[in-house]
PDB file of C-alpha atoms in Angstrom:
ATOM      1  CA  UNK A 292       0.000   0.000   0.000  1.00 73.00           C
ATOM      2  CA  UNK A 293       1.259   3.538  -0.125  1.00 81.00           C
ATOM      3  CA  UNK A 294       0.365   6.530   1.590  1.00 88.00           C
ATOM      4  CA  UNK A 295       1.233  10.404   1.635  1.00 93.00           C
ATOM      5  CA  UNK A 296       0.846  12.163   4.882  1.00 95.00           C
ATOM      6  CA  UNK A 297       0.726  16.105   5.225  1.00 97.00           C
ATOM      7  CA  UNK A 298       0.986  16.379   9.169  1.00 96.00           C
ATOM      8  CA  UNK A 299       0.032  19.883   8.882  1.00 96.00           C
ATOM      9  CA  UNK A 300      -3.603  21.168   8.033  1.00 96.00           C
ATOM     10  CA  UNK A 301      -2.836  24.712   8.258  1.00 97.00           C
ATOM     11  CA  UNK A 302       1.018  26.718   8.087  1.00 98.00           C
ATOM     12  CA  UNK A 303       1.294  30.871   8.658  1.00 98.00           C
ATOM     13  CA  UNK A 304       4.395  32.553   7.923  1.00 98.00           C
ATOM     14  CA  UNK A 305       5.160  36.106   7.449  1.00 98.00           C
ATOM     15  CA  UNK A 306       5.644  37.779   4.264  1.00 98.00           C
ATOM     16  CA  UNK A 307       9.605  36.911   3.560  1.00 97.00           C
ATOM     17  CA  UNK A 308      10.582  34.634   5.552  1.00 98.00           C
ATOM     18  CA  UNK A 309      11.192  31.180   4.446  1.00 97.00           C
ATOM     19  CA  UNK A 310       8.469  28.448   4.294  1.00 97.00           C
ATOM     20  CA  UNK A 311       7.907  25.192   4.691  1.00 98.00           C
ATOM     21  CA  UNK A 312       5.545  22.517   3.996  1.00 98.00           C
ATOM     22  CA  UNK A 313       5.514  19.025   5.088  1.00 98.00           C
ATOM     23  CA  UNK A 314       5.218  15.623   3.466  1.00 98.00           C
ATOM     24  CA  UNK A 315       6.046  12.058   4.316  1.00 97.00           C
ATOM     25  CA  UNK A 316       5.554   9.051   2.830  1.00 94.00           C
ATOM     26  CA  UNK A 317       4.729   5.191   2.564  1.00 91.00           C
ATOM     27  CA  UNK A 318       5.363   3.131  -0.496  1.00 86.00           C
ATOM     28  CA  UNK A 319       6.715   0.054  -1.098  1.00 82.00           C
ATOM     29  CA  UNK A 320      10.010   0.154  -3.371  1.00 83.00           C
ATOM     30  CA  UNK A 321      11.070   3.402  -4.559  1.00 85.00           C
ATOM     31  CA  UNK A 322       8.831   6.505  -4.814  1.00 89.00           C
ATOM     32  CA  UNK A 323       8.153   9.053  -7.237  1.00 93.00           C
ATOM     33  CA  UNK A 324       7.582  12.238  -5.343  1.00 95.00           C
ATOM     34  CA  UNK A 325       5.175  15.411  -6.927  1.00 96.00           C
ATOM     35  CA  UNK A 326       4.168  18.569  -5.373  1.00 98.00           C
ATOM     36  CA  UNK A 327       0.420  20.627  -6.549  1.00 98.00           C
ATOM     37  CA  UNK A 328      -0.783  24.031  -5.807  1.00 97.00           C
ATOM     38  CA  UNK A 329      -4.162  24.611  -5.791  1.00 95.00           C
ATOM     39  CA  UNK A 330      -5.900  28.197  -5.987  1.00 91.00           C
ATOM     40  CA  UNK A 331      -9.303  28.574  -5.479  1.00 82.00           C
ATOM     41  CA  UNK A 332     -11.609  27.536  -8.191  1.00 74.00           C
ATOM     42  CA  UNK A 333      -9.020  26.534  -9.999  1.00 77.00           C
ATOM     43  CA  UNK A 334      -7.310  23.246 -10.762  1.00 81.00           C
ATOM     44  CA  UNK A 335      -4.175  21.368  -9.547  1.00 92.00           C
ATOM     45  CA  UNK A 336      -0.842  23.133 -11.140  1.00 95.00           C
ATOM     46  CA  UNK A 337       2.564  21.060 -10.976  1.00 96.00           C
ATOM     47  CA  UNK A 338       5.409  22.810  -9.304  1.00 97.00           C
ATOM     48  CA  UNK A 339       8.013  20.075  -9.101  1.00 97.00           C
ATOM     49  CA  UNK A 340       8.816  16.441  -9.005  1.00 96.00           C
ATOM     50  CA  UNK A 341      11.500  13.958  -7.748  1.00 95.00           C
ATOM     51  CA  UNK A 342      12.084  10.776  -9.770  1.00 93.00           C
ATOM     52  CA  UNK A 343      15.900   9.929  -9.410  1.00 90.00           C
ATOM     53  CA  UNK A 344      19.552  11.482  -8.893  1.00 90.00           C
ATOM     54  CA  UNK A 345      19.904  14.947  -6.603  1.00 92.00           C
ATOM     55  CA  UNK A 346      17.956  15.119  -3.774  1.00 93.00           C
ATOM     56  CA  UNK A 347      17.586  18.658  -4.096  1.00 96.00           C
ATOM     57  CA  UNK A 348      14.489  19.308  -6.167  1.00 97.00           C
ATOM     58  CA  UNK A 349      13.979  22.982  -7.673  1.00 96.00           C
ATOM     59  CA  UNK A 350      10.565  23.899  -9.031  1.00 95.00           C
ATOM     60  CA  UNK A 351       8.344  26.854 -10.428  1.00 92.00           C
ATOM     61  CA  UNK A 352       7.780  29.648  -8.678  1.00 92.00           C
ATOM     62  CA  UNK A 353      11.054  29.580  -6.860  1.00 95.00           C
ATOM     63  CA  UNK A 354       9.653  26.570  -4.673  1.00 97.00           C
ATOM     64  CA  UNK A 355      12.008  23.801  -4.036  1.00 97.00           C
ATOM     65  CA  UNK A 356      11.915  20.140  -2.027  1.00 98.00           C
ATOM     66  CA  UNK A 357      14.065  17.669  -0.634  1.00 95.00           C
ATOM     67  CA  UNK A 358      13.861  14.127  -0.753  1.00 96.00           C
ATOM     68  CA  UNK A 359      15.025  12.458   2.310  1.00 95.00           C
ATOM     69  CA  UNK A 360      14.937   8.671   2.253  1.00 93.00           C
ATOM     70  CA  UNK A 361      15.762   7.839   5.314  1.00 94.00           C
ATOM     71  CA  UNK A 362      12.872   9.783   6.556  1.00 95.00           C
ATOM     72  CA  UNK A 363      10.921   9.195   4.392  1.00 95.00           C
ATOM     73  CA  UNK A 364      10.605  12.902   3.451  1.00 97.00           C
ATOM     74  CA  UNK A 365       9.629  15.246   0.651  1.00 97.00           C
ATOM     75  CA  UNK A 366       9.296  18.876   2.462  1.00 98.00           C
ATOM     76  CA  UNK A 367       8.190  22.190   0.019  1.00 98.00           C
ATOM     77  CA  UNK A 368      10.767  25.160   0.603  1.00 98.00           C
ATOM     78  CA  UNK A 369      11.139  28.805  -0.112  1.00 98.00           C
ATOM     79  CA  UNK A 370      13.224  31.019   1.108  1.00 97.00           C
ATOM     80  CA  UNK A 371      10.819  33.886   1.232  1.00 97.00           C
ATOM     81  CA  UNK A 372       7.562  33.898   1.027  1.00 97.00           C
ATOM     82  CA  UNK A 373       5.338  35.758  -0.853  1.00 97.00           C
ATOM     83  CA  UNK A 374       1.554  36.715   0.086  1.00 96.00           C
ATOM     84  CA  UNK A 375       0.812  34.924  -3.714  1.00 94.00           C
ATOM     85  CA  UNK A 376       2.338  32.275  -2.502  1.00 96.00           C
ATOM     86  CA  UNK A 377      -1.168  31.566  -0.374  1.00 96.00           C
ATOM     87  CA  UNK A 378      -2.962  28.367  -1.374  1.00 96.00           C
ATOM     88  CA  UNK A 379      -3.717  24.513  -0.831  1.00 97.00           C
ATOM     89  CA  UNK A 380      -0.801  22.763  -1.522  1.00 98.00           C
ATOM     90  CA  UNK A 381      -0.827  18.817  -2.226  1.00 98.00           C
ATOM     91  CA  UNK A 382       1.702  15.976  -1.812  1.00 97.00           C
ATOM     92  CA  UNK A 383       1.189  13.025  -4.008  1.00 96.00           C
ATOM     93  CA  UNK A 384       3.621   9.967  -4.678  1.00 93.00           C
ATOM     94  CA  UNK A 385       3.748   6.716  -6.945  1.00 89.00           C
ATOM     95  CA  UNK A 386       5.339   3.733  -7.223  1.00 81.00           C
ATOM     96  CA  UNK A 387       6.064   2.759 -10.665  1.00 74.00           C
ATOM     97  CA  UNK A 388       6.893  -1.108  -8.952  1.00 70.00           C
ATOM     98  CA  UNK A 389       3.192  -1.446  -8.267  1.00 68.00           C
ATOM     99  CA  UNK A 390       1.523  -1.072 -11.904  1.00 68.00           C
ATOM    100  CA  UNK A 391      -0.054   1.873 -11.107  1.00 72.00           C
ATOM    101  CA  UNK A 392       0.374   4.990 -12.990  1.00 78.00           C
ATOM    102  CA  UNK A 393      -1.744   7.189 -10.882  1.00 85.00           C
ATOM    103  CA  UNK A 394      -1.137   9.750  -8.523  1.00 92.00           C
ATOM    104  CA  UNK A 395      -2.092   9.004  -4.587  1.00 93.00           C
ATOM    105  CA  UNK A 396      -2.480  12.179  -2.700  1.00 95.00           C
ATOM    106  CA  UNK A 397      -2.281  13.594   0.820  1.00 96.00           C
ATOM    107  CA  UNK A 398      -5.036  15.739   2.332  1.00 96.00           C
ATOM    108  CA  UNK A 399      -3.659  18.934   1.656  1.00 97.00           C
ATOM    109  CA  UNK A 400      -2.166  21.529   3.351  1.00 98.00           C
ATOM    110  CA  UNK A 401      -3.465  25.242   3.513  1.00 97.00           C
ATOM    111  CA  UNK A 402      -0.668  27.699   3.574  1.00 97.00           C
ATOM    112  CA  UNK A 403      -1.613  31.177   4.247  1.00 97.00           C
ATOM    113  CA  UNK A 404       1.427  34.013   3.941  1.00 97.00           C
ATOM    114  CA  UNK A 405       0.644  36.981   6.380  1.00 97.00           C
ATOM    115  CA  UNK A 406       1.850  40.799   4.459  1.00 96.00           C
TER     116      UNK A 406
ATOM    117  CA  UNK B 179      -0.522  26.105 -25.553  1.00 56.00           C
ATOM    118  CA  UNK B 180      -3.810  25.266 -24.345  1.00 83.00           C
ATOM    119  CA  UNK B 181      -4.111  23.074 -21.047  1.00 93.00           C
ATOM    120  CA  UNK B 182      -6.668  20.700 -19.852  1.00 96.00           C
ATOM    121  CA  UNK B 183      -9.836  21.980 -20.215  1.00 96.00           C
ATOM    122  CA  UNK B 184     -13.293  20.628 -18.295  1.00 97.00           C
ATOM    123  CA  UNK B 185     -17.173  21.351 -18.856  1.00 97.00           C
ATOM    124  CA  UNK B 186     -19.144  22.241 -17.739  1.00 97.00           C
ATOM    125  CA  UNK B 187     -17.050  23.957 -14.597  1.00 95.00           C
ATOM    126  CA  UNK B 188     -20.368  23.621 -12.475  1.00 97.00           C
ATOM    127  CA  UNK B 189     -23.065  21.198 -12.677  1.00 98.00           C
ATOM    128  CA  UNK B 190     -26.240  21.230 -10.400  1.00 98.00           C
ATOM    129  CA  UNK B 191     -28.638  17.762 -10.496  1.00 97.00           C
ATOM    130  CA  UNK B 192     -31.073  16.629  -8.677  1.00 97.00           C
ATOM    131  CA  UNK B 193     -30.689  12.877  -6.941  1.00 97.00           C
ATOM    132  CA  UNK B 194     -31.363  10.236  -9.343  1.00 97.00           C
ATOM    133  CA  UNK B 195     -30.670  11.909 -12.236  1.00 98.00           C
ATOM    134  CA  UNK B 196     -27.999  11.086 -15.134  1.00 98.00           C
ATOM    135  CA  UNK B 197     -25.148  13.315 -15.723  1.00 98.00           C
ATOM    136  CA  UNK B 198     -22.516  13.665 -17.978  1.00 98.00           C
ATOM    137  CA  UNK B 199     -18.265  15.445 -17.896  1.00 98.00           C
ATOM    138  CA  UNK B 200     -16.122  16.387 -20.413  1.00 98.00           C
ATOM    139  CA  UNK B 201     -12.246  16.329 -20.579  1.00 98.00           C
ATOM    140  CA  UNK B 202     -10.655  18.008 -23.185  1.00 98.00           C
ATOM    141  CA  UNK B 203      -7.011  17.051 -22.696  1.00 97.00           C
ATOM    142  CA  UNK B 204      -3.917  18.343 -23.972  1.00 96.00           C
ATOM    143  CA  UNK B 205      -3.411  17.986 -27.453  1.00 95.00           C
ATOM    144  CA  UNK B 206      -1.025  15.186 -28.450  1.00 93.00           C
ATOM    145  CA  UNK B 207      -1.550  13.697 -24.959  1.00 95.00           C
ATOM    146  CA  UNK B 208      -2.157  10.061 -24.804  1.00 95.00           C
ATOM    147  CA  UNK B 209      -2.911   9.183 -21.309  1.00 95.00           C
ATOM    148  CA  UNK B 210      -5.644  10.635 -19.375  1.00 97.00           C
ATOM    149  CA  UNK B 211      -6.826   9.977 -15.898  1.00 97.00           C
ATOM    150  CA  UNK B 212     -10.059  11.154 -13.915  1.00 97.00           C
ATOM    151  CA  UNK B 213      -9.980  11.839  -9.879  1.00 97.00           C
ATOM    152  CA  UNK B 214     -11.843  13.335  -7.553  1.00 97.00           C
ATOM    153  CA  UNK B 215     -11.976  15.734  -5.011  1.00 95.00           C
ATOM    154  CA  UNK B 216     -14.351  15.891  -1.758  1.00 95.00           C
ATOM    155  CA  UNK B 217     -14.195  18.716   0.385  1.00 91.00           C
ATOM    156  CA  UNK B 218     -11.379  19.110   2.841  1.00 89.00           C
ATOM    157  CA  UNK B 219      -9.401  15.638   0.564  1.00 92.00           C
ATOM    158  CA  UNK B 220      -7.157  15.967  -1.851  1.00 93.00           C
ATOM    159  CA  UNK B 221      -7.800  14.019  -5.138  1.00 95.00           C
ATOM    160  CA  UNK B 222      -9.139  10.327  -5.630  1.00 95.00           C
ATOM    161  CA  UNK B 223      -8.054   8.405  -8.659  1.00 95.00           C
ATOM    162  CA  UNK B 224     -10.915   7.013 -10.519  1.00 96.00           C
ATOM    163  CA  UNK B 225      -9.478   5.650 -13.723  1.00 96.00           C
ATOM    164  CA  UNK B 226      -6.885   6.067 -16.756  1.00 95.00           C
ATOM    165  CA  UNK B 227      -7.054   5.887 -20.402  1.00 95.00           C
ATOM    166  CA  UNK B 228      -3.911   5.150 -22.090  1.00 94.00           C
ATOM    167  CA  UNK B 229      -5.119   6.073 -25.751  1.00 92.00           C
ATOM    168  CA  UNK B 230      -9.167   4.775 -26.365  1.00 94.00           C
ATOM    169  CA  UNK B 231      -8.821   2.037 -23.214  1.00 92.00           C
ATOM    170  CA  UNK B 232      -9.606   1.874 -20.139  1.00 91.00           C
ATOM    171  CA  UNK B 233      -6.212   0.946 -18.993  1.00 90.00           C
ATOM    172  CA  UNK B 234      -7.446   0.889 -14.984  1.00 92.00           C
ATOM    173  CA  UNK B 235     -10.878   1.477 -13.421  1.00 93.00           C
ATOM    174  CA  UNK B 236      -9.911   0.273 -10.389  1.00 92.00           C
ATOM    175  CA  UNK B 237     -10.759   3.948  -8.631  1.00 93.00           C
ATOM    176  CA  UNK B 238     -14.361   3.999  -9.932  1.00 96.00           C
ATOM    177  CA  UNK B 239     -16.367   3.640  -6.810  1.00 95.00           C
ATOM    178  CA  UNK B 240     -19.484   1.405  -8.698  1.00 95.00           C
ATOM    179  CA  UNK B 241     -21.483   0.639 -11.650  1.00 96.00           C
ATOM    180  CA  UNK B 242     -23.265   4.121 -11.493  1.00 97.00           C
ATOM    181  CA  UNK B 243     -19.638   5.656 -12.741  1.00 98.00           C
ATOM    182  CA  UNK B 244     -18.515   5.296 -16.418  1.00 97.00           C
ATOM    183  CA  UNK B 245     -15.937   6.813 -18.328  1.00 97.00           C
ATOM    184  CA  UNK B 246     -15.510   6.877 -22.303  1.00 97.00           C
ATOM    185  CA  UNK B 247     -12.313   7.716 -24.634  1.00 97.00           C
ATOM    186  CA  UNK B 248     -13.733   6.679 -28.105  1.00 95.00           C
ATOM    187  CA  UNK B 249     -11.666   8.471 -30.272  1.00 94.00           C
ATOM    188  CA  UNK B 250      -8.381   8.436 -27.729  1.00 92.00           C
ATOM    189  CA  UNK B 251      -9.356  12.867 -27.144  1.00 95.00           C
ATOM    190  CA  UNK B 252     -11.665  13.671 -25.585  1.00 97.00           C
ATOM    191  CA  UNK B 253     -13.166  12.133 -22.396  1.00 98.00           C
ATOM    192  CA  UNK B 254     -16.566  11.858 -20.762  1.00 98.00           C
ATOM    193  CA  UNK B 255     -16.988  10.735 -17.396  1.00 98.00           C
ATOM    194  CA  UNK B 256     -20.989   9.486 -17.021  1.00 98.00           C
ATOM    195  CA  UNK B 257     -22.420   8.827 -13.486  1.00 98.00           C
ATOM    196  CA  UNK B 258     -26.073   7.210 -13.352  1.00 97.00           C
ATOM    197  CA  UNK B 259     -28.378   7.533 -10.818  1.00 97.00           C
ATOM    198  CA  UNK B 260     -26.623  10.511  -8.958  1.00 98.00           C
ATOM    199  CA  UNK B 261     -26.590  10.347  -4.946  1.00 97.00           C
ATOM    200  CA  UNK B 262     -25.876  13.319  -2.948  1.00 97.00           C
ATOM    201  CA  UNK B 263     -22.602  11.595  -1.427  1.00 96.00           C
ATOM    202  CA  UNK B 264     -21.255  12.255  -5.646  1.00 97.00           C
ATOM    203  CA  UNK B 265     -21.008  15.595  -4.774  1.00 97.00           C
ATOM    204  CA  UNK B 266     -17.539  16.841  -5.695  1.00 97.00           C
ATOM    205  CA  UNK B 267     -15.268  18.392  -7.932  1.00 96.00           C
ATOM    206  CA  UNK B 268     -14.064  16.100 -10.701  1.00 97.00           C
ATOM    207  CA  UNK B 269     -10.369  16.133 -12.083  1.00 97.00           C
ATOM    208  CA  UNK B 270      -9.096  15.184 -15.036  1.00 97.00           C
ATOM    209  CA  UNK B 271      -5.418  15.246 -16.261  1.00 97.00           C
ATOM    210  CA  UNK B 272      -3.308  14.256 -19.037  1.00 96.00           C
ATOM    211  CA  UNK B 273       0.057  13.265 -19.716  1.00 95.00           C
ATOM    212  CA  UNK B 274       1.974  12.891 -22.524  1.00 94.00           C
ATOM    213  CA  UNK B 275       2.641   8.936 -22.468  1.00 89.00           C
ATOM    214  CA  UNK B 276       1.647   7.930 -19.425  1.00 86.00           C
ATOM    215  CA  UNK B 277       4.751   6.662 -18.455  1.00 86.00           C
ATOM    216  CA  UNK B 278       5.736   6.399 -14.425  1.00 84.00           C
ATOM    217  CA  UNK B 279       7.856  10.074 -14.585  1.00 88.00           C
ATOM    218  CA  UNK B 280       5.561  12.041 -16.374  1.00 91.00           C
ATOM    219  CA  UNK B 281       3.864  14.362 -14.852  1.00 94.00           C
ATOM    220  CA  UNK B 282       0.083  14.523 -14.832  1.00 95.00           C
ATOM    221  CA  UNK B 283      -1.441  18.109 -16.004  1.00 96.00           C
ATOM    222  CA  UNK B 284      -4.846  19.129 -14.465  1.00 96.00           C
ATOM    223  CA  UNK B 285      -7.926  20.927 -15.866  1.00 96.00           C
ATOM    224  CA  UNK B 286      -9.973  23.324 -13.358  1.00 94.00           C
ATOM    225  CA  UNK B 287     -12.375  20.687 -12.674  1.00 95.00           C
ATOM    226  CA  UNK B 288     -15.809  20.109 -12.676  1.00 96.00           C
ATOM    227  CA  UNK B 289     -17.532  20.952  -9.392  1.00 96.00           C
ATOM    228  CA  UNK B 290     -20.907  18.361  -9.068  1.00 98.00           C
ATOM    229  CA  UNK B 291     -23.711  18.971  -6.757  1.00 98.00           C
ATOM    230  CA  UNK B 292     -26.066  16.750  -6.548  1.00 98.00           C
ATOM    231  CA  UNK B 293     -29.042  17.987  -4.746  1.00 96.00           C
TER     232      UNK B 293
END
C-alpha cells in the first residue's frame, strides 16, 4: 500500500521569511515524489517532481523540495515567502513497482502568507 | 498552448438523475486519468485511459460511474443515478505517455452537486 501524509492542516508565515511545507511518505520500493498548488476555483498546477539522482528538487515559482529517504521525506521550501504564494498545496507519490500509474495524494495543506 | 480543459465547470442535479463530464485534454496527450476531489481531501483516482482504453478502473467507486475515450481525445466521465454523497469536484489530467515520470497536467475541474 502507499500513503502520503501532510501532518500539517494549516502553516502561517510572514511575508519573507522562508516556508515550509511538510510531506512524508509510505510506499513500497522506490517513490516518485510530486508537489500541486491549488488556488481557489481553480485546478491542480505542478510545481516540481523527484524521480531519481539529486535530492535537491527545484521547481516553479522559486519553490524547491528535498527528498530524504531515510525519513521518508519530501518537504516544500522557499526562502521567502510571498503573500501569492497563499494556497492549498498537495503531496502526491507513486510507485512505478506497483503497476499503477496514478497519482495518490495527501489531504492537503493550507498555507496562508501573512503581508 | 492550451491546457486541460473541463465542462461544464459547475453542474447542479437533482438525486437520481444522469449526468454527464467532459475532458478536453492536452493535445497530443495520450494518457488521461479522472480523480476526484471531496471537500477538505485531496484528489481520488478514478481511472486512466492510455489512448481509447480503459487501462485501470480500479478507482471507480461502482457501476453508477462510467468513463468513455472513443476516439483516444476527448473524455466523458458518465455517473447514473446521482446520490448526494457524488457531490464533488471532478479532475481530469493528461500526460503525454503515461509513463511512471511524467507528470500529470490538471484541468480546473468540474464541481458536481447533486441535490
Amino acid at each position: 500500500a502507499q500513503s502520503v501524509a501532510q501532518p500539517e492542516d494549516q502553516v502561517n508565515v510572514a511575508e519573507g521569511n522562508p516556508l515550509t511545507v511538510k510531506c512524508t511518505y509510505s510506499v513500497s520500493g522506490n517513490p516518485y515524489l510530486f508537489w500541486y498548488v491549488q488556488y481557489p476555483n481553480r485546478g491542480l498546477q505542478f510545481l516540481l517532481k523527484y524521480i531519481t539522482g539529486d535530492n535537491l528538487v527545484k521547481g516553479s515559482y522559486g519553490f524547491e523540495a528535498e527528498f530524504n529517504k531515510s525519513q521518508t521525506s519530501f518537504h516544500l521550501k522557499k526562502p521567502s515567502a510571498l503573500v501569492s504564494d497563499s494556497a492549498l498545496y498537495f503531496c502526491a507519490v507513486r510507485t512505478p513497482q506497483t503497476g499503477a500509474n496514478n497519482l495518490f495524494f495527501g489531504t492537503g495543506t493550507r498555507l496562508t502568507v501573512i503581508p | 498552448g492550451a491546457g486541460v480543459s473541463q465542462t461544464p465547470s459547475n453542474k447542479v442535479t437533482e438525486k437520481g438523475k444522469y449526468v454527464e463530464l467532459r475532458c478536453d485534454p492536452i493535445s497530443g496527450h495520450t494518457a488521461l486519468y479522472w480523480y476526484r476531489q471531496s471537500l477538505g481531501q485531496g484528489p481520488e483516482f478514478l481511472i486512466y485511459f492510455q489512448g481509447t482504453g480503459a487501462a485501470d478502473d480500479s478507482g471507480l467507486p461502482n457501476d453508477r460511474f462510467f468513463a468513455v475515450r472513443p476516439e483516444g481525445s476527448v473524455s466523458t466521465l458518465k455517473i447514473q443515478r446521482t446520490e448526494r454523497g457524488d457531490s464533488a469536484v471532478y479532475l481530469c489530467a493528461s500526460s503525454l505517455t503515461g509513463g511512471s515520470t511524467d507528470t500529470q497536467y490538471f484541468g480546473p475541474g468540474t464541481r458536481l452537486t447533486v441535490l
